[in-house]
mmCIF file of C-alpha atoms in Angstrom:
data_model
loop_
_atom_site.group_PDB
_atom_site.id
_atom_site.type_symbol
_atom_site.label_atom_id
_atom_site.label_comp_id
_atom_site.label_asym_id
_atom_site.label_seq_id
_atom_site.Cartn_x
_atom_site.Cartn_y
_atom_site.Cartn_z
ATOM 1 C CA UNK A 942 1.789 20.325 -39.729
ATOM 2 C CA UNK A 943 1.846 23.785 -38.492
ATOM 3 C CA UNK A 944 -0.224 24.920 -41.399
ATOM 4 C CA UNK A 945 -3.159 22.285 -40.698
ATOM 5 C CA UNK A 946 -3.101 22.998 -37.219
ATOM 6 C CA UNK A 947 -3.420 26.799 -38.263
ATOM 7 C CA UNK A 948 -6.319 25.740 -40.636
ATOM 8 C CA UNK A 949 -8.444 23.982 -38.150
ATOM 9 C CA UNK A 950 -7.774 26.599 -36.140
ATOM 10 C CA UNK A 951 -9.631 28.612 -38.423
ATOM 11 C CA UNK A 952 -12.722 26.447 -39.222
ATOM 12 C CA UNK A 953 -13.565 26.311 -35.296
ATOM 13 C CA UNK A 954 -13.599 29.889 -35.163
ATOM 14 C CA UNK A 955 -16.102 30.195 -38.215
ATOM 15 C CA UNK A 956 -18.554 27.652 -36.918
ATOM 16 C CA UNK A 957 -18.301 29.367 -33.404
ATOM 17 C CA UNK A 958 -19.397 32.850 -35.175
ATOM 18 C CA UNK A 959 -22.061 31.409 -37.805
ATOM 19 C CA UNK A 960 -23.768 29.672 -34.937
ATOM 20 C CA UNK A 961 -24.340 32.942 -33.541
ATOM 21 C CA UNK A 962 -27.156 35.071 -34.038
ATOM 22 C CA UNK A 963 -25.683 37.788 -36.091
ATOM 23 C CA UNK A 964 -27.842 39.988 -37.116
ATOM 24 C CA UNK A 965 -25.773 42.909 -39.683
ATOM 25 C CA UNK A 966 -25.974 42.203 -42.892
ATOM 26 C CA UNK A 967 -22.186 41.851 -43.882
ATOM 27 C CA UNK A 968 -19.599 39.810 -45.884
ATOM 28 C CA UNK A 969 -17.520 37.598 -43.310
ATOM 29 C CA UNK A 970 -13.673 36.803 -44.260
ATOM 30 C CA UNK A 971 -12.036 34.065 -42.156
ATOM 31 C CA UNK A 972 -9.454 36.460 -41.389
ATOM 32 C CA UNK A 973 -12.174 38.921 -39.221
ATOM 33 C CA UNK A 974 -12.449 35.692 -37.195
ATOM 34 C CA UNK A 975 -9.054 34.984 -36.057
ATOM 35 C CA UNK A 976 -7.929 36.453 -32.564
ATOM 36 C CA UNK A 977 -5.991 39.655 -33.450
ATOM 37 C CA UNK A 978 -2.819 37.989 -31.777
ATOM 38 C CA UNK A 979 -2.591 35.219 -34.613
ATOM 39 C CA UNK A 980 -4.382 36.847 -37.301
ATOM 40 C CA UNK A 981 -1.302 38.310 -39.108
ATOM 41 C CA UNK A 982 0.496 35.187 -38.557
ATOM 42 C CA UNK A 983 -2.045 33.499 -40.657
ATOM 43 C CA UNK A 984 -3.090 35.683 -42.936
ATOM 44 C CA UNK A 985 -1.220 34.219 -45.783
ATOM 45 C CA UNK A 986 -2.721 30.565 -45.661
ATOM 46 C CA UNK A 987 -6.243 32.068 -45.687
ATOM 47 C CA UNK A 988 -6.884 35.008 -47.447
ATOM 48 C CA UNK A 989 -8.275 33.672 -50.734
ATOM 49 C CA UNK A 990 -11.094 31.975 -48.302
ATOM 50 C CA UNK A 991 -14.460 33.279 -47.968
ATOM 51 C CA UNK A 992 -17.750 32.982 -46.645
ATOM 52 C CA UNK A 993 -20.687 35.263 -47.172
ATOM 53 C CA UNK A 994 -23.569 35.042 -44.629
ATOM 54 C CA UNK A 995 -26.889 36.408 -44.895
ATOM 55 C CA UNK A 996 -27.923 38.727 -42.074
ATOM 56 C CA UNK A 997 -30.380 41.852 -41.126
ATOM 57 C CA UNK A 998 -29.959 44.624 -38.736
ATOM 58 C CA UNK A 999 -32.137 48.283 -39.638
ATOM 59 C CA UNK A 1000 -29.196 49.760 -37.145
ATOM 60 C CA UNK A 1001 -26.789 49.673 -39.700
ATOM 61 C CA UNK A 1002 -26.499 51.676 -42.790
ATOM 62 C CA UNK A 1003 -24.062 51.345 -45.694
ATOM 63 C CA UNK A 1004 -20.895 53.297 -45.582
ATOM 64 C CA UNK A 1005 -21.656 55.443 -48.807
ATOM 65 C CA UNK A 1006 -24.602 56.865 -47.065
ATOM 66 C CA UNK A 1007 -23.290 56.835 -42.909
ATOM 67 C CA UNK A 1008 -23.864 60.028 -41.335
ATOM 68 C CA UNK A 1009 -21.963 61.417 -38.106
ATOM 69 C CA UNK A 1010 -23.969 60.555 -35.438
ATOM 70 C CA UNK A 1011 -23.484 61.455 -31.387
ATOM 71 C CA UNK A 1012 -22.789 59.556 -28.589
ATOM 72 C CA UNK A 1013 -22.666 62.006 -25.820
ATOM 73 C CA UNK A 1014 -21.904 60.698 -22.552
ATOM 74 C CA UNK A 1015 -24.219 62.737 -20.228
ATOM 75 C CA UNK A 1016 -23.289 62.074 -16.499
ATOM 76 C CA UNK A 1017 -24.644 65.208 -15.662
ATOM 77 C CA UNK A 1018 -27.573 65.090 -13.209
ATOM 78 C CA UNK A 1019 -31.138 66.149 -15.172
ATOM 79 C CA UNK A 1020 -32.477 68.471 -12.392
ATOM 80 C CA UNK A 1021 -35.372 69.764 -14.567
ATOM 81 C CA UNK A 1022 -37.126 71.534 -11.798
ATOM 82 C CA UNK A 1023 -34.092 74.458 -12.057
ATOM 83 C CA UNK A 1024 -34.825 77.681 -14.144
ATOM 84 C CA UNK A 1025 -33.060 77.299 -17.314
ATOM 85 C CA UNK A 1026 -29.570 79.566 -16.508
ATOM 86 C CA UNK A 1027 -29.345 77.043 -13.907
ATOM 87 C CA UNK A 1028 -26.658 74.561 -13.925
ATOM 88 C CA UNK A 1029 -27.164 71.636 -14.461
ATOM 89 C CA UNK A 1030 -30.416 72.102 -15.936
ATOM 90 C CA UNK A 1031 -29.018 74.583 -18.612
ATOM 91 C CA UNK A 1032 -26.639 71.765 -19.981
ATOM 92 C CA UNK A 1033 -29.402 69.746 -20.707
ATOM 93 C CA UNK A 1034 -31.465 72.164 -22.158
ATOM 94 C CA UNK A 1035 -28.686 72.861 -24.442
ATOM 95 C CA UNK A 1036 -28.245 68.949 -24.811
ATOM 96 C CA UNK A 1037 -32.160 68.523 -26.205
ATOM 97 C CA UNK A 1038 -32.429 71.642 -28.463
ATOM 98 C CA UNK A 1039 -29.445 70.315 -30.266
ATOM 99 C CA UNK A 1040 -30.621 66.677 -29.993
ATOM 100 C CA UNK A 1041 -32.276 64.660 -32.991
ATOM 101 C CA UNK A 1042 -32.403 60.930 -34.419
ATOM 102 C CA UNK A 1043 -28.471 61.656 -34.889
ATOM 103 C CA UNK A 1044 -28.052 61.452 -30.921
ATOM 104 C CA UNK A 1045 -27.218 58.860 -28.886
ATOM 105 C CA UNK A 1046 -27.488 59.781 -25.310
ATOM 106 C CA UNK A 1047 -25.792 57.775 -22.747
ATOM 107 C CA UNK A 1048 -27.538 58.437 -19.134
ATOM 108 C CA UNK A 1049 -27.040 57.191 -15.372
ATOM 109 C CA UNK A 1050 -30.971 56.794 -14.374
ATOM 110 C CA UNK A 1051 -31.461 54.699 -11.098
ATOM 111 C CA UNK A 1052 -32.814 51.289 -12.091
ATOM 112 C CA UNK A 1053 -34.359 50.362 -8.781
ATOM 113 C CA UNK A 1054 -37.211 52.703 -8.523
ATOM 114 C CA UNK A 1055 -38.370 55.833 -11.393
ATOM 115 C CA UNK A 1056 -36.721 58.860 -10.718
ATOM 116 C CA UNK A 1057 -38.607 61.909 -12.066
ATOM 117 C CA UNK A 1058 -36.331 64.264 -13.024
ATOM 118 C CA UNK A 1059 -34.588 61.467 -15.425
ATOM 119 C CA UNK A 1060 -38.279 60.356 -16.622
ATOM 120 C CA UNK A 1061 -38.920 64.288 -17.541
ATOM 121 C CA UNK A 1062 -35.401 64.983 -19.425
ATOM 122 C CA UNK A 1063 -35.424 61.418 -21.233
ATOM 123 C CA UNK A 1064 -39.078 62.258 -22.531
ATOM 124 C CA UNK A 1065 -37.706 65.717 -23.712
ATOM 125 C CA UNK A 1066 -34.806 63.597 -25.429
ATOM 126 C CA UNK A 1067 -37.423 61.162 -27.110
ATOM 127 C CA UNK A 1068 -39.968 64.267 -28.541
ATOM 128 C CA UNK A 1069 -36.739 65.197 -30.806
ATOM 129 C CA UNK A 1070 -36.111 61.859 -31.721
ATOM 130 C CA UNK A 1071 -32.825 61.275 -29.906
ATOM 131 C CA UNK A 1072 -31.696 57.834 -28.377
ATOM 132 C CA UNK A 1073 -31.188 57.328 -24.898
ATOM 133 C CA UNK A 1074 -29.095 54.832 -23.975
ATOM 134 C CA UNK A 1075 -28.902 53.564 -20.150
ATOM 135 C CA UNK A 1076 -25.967 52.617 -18.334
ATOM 136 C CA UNK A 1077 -24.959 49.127 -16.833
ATOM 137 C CA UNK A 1078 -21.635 48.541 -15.910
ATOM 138 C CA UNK A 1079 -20.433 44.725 -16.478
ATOM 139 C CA UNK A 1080 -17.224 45.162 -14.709
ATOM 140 C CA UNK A 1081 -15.019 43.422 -17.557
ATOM 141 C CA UNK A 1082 -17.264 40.006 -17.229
ATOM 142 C CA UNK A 1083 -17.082 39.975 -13.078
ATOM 143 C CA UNK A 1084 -20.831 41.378 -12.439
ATOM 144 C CA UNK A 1085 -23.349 38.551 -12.165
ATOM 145 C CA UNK A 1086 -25.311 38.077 -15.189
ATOM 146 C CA UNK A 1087 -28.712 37.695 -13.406
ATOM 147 C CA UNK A 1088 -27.727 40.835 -11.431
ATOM 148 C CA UNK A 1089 -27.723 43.120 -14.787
ATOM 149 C CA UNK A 1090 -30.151 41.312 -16.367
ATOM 150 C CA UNK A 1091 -32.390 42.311 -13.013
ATOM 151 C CA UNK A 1092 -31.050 46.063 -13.796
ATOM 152 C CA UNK A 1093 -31.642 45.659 -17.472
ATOM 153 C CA UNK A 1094 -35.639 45.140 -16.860
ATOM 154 C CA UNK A 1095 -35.866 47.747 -14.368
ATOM 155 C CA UNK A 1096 -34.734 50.144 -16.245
ATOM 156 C CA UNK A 1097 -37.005 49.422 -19.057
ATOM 157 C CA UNK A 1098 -39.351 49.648 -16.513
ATOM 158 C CA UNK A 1099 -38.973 52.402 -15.138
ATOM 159 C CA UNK A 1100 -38.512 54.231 -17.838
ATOM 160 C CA UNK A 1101 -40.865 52.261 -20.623
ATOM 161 C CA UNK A 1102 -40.698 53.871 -23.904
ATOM 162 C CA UNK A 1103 -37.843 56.678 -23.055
ATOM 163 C CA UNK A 1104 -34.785 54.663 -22.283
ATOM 164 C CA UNK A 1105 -33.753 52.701 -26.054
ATOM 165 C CA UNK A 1106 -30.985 50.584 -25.205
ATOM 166 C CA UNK A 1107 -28.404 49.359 -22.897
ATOM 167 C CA UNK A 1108 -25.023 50.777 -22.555
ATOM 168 C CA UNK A 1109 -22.762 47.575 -21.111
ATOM 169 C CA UNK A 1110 -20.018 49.627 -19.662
ATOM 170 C CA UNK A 1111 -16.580 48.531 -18.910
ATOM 171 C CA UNK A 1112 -16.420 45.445 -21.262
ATOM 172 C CA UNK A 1113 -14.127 43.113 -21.703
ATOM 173 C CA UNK A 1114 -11.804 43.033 -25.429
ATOM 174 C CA UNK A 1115 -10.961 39.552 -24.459
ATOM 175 C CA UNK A 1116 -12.545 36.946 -26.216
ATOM 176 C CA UNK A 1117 -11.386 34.442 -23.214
ATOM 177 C CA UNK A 1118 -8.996 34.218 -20.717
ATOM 178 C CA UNK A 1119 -7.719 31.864 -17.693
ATOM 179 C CA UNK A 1120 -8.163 32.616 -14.152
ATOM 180 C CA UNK A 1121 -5.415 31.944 -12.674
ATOM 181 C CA UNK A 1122 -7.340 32.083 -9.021
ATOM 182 C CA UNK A 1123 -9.724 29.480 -10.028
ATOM 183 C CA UNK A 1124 -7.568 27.262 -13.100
ATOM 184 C CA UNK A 1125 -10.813 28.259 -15.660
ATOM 185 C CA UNK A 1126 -11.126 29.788 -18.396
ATOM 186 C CA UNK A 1127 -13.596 32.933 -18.612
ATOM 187 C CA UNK A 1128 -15.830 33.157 -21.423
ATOM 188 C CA UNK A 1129 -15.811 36.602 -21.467
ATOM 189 C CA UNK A 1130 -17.902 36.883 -25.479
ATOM 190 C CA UNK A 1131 -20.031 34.379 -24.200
ATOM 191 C CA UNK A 1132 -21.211 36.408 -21.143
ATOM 192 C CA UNK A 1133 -22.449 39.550 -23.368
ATOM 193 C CA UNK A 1134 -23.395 37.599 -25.845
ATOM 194 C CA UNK A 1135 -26.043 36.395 -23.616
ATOM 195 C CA UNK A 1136 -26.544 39.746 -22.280
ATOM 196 C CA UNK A 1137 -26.998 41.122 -25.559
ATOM 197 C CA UNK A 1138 -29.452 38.091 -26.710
ATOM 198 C CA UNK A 1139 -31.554 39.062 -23.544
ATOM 199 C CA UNK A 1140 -32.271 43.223 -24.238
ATOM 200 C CA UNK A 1141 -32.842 42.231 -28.236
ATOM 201 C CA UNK A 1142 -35.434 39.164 -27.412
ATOM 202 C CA UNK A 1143 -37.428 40.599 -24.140
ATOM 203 C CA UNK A 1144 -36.977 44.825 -26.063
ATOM 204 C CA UNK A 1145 -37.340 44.374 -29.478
ATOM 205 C CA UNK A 1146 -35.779 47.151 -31.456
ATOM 206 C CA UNK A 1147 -33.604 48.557 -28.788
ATOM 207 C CA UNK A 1148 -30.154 49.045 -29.265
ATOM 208 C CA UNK A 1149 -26.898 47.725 -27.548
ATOM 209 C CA UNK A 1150 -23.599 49.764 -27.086
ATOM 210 C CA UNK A 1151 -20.610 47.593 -25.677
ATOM 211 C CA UNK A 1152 -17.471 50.064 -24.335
ATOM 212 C CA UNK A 1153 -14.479 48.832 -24.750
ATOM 213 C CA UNK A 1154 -12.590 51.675 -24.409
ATOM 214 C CA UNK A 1155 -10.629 49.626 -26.451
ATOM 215 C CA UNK A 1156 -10.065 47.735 -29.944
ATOM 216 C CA UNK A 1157 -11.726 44.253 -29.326
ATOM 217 C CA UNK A 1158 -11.549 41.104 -30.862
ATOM 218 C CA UNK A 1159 -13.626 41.150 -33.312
ATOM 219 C CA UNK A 1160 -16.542 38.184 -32.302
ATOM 220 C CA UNK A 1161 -17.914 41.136 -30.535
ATOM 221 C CA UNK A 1162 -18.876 42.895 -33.584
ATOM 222 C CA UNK A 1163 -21.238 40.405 -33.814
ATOM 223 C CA UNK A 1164 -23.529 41.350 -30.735
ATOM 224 C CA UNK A 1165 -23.830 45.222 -30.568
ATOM 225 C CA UNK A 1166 -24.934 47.687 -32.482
ATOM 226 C CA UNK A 1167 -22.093 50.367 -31.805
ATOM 227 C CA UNK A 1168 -18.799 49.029 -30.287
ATOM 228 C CA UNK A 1169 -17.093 52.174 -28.756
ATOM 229 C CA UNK A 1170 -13.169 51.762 -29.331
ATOM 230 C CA UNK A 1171 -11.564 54.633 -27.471
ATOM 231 C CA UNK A 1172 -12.918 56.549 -24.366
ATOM 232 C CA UNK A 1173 -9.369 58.617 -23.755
ATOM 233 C CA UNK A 1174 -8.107 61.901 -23.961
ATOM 234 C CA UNK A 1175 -7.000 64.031 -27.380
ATOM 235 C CA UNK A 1176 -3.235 63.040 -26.329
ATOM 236 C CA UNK A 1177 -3.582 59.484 -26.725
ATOM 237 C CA UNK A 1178 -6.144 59.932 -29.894
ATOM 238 C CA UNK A 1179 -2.678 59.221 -32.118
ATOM 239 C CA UNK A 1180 -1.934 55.846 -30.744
ATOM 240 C CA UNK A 1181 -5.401 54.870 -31.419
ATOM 241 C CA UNK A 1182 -5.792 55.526 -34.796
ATOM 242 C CA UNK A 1183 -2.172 54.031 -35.574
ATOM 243 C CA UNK A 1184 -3.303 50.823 -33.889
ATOM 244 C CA UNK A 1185 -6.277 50.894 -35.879
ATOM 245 C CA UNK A 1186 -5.052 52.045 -39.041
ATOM 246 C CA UNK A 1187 -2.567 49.210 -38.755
ATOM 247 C CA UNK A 1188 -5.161 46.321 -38.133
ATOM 248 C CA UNK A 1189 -4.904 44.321 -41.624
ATOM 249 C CA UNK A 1190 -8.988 43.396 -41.703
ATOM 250 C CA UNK A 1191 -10.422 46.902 -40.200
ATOM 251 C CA UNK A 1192 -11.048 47.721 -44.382
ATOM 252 C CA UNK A 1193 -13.039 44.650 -44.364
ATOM 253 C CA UNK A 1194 -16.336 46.080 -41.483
ATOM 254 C CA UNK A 1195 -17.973 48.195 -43.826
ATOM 255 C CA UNK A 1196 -21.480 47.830 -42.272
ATOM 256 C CA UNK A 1197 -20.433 47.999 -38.402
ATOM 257 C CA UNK A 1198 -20.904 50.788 -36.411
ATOM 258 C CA UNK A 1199 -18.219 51.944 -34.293
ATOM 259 C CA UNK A 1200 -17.361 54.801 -31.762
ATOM 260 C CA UNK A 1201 -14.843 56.900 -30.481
ATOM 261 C CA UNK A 1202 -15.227 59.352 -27.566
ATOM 262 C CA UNK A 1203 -12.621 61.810 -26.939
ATOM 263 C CA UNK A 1204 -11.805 64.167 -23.719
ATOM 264 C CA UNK A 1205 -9.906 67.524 -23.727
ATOM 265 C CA UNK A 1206 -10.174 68.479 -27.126
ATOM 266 C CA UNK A 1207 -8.804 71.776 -28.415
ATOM 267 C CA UNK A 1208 -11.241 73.783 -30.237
ATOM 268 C CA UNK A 1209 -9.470 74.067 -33.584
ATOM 269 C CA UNK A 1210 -8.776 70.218 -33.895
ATOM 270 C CA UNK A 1211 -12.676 69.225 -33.842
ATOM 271 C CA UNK A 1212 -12.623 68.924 -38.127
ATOM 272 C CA UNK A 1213 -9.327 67.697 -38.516
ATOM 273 C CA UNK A 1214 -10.730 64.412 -35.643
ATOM 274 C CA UNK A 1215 -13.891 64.026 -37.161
ATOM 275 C CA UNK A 1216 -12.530 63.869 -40.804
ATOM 276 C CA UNK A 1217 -9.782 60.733 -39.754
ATOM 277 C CA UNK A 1218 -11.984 58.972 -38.200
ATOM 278 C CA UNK A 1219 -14.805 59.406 -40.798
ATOM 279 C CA UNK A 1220 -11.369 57.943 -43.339
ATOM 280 C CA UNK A 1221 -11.064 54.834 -40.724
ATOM 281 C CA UNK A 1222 -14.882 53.945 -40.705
ATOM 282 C CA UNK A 1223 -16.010 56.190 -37.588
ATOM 283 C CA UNK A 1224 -18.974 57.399 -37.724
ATOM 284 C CA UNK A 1225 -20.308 57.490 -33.916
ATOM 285 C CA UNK A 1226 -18.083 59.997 -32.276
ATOM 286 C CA UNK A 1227 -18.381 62.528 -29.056
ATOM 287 C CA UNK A 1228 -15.671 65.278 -28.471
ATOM 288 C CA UNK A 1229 -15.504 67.280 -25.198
ATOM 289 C CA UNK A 1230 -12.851 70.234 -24.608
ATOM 290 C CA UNK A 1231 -13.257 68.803 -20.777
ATOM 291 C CA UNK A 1232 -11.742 66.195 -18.783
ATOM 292 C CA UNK A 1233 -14.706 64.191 -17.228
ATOM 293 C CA UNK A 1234 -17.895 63.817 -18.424
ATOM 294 C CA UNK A 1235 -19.772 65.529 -14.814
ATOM 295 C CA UNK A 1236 -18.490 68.709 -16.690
ATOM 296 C CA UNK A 1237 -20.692 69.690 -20.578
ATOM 297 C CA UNK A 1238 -18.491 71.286 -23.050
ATOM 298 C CA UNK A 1239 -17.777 75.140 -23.535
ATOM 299 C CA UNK A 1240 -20.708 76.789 -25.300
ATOM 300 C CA UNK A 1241 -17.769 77.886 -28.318
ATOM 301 C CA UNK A 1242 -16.787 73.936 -28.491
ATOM 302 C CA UNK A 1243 -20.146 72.685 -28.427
ATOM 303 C CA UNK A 1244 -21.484 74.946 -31.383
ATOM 304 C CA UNK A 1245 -18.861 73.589 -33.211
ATOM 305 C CA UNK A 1246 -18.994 70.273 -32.369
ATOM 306 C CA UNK A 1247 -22.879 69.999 -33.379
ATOM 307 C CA UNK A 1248 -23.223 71.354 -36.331
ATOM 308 C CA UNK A 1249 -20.862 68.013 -37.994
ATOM 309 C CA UNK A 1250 -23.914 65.689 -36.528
ATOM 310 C CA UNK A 1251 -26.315 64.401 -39.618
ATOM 311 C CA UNK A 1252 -23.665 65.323 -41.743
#
């Protein structure tokens, strides 16, 4: 009985993800679908099951031919009026001679109105071909939709044909949960997954980053084009790739794109990051030897952090 319950347990899940709009192209196993509390519980009744599902995305490459690429998390006000040993203008300077298509560039602009320092750096950004990516914050599921969906379009706005994409900060890993305030359940996937739906249908060919900050269950793989899995410092990098190392259907995302973004780095450990995670399927990854992100990296750490990019 247990095992039947288990199964249809299973099935809902699959119609649930096939009747969204996935758009990587990407073999599905039942056992990517299951929430990661159960999965290894069920693993055994379902592993010889599979379904295959034809899908498109030009975001994602295949493994054999990923590059690194940056996702550099660039707080730092763009005060482009400054003379160039100025901070922070200098940071930014240093930022866009560095930058190419490898870059994604996270950035605070205003929505509301255009600010003209951000429109001048973000056009710099977009002559080299780098990607900037604005920031909305989602507050875990607890912002209302219409209100970032109101930043979303300003932004674009504002900004039309320099800012790329939309980086939903602060999101949920949760597929669900209950409230115990209001006795409902929270559909926490089902509140970016409408998000998501709205950038790719009203901005065609702009991207989506979701932060975690976290390992998420995995239906969210299905509505971003970089999930960002870690957001800590270098001391708490271990436990990360441990966890992830030890999830039984990581092997099983070749085409996804994640990201890992690391604080206080030492200098001689960039290689030694950038090579595990490369071995665990990250590609996307931004190291600072700081410990906020108001603060650009040493000009010794960030020569050799860029050089790894395209690479």
């Amino acid at each position: 009985m247990k095992r039947k319950i288990l199964f249809l347990l299973v099935l809902l899940q699959v119609f649930s993800v096939l009747s969204c709009k996935k758009t990587k192209k990407n073999q599905w196993w039942l056992l990517l679908l299951l929430n990661q509390n159960h999965a290894e519980e069920t693993t055994t009744a379902i592993q010889t099951i599979e379904f295959s599902v034809n899908q498109e995305n030009p975001v994602s490459t295949n493994q054999s031919s990923k590059k690194l690429k940056a996702l550099v998390m660039m707080s730092i006000y763009p005060a482009m009026w400054q003379e160039d040993d100025q901070e922070p203008k200098k940071y930014w300077i240093k930022l866009i001679s560095a930058a190419n298509s490898n870059y994604y560039v996270i950035v605070y602009p205003p929505y509301d109105q255009e600010n003209s320092d951000y429109t001048d750096a973000l056009g710099r950004l977009a002559l080299k071909g780098a990607i900037p990516i604005a920031y909305v914050d989602t507050n875990y599921g607890n912002v209302n939709k219409e209100d970032v969906k109101t930043k979303i379009d300003g932004l674009f706005y504002n900004y039309s044909g320099k800012v790329r994409g939309i980086y939903f900060s602060r999101v949920s890993s949760l597929y669900a949960k209950y409230n115990p305030d209001t006795g409902e359940i929270e559909h926490l996937y089902e509140y970016h997954k409408e998000l998501y739906d709205y950038v790719k249908s009203r901005y065609p060919n702009s991207f989506v980053v979701l932060g975690h900050g976290s390992i998420p269950d995995t239906s969210y793989f299905s509505i971003a084009d970089i999930n960002l899995l870690f957001v800590e410092t270098e001391s708490m990098l271990e436990g990360f790739f441990t966890k992830w190392n030890s999830l039984p259907w990581k092997s099983l995302f070749q085409n996804e794109d994640f990201a890992i973004v690391v604080r206080n780095v030492q200098l001689e450990n960039i290689n030694s990051i950038i090579q595990r995670s490369k071995e665990k399927n990250i590609y996307t990854i931004y190291l600072s030897n700081k410990g906020n992100f108001e603060e650009f990296p040493d000009d010794e750490f960030w020569n050799a952090l860029i050089i790894n990019y395209g690479n």
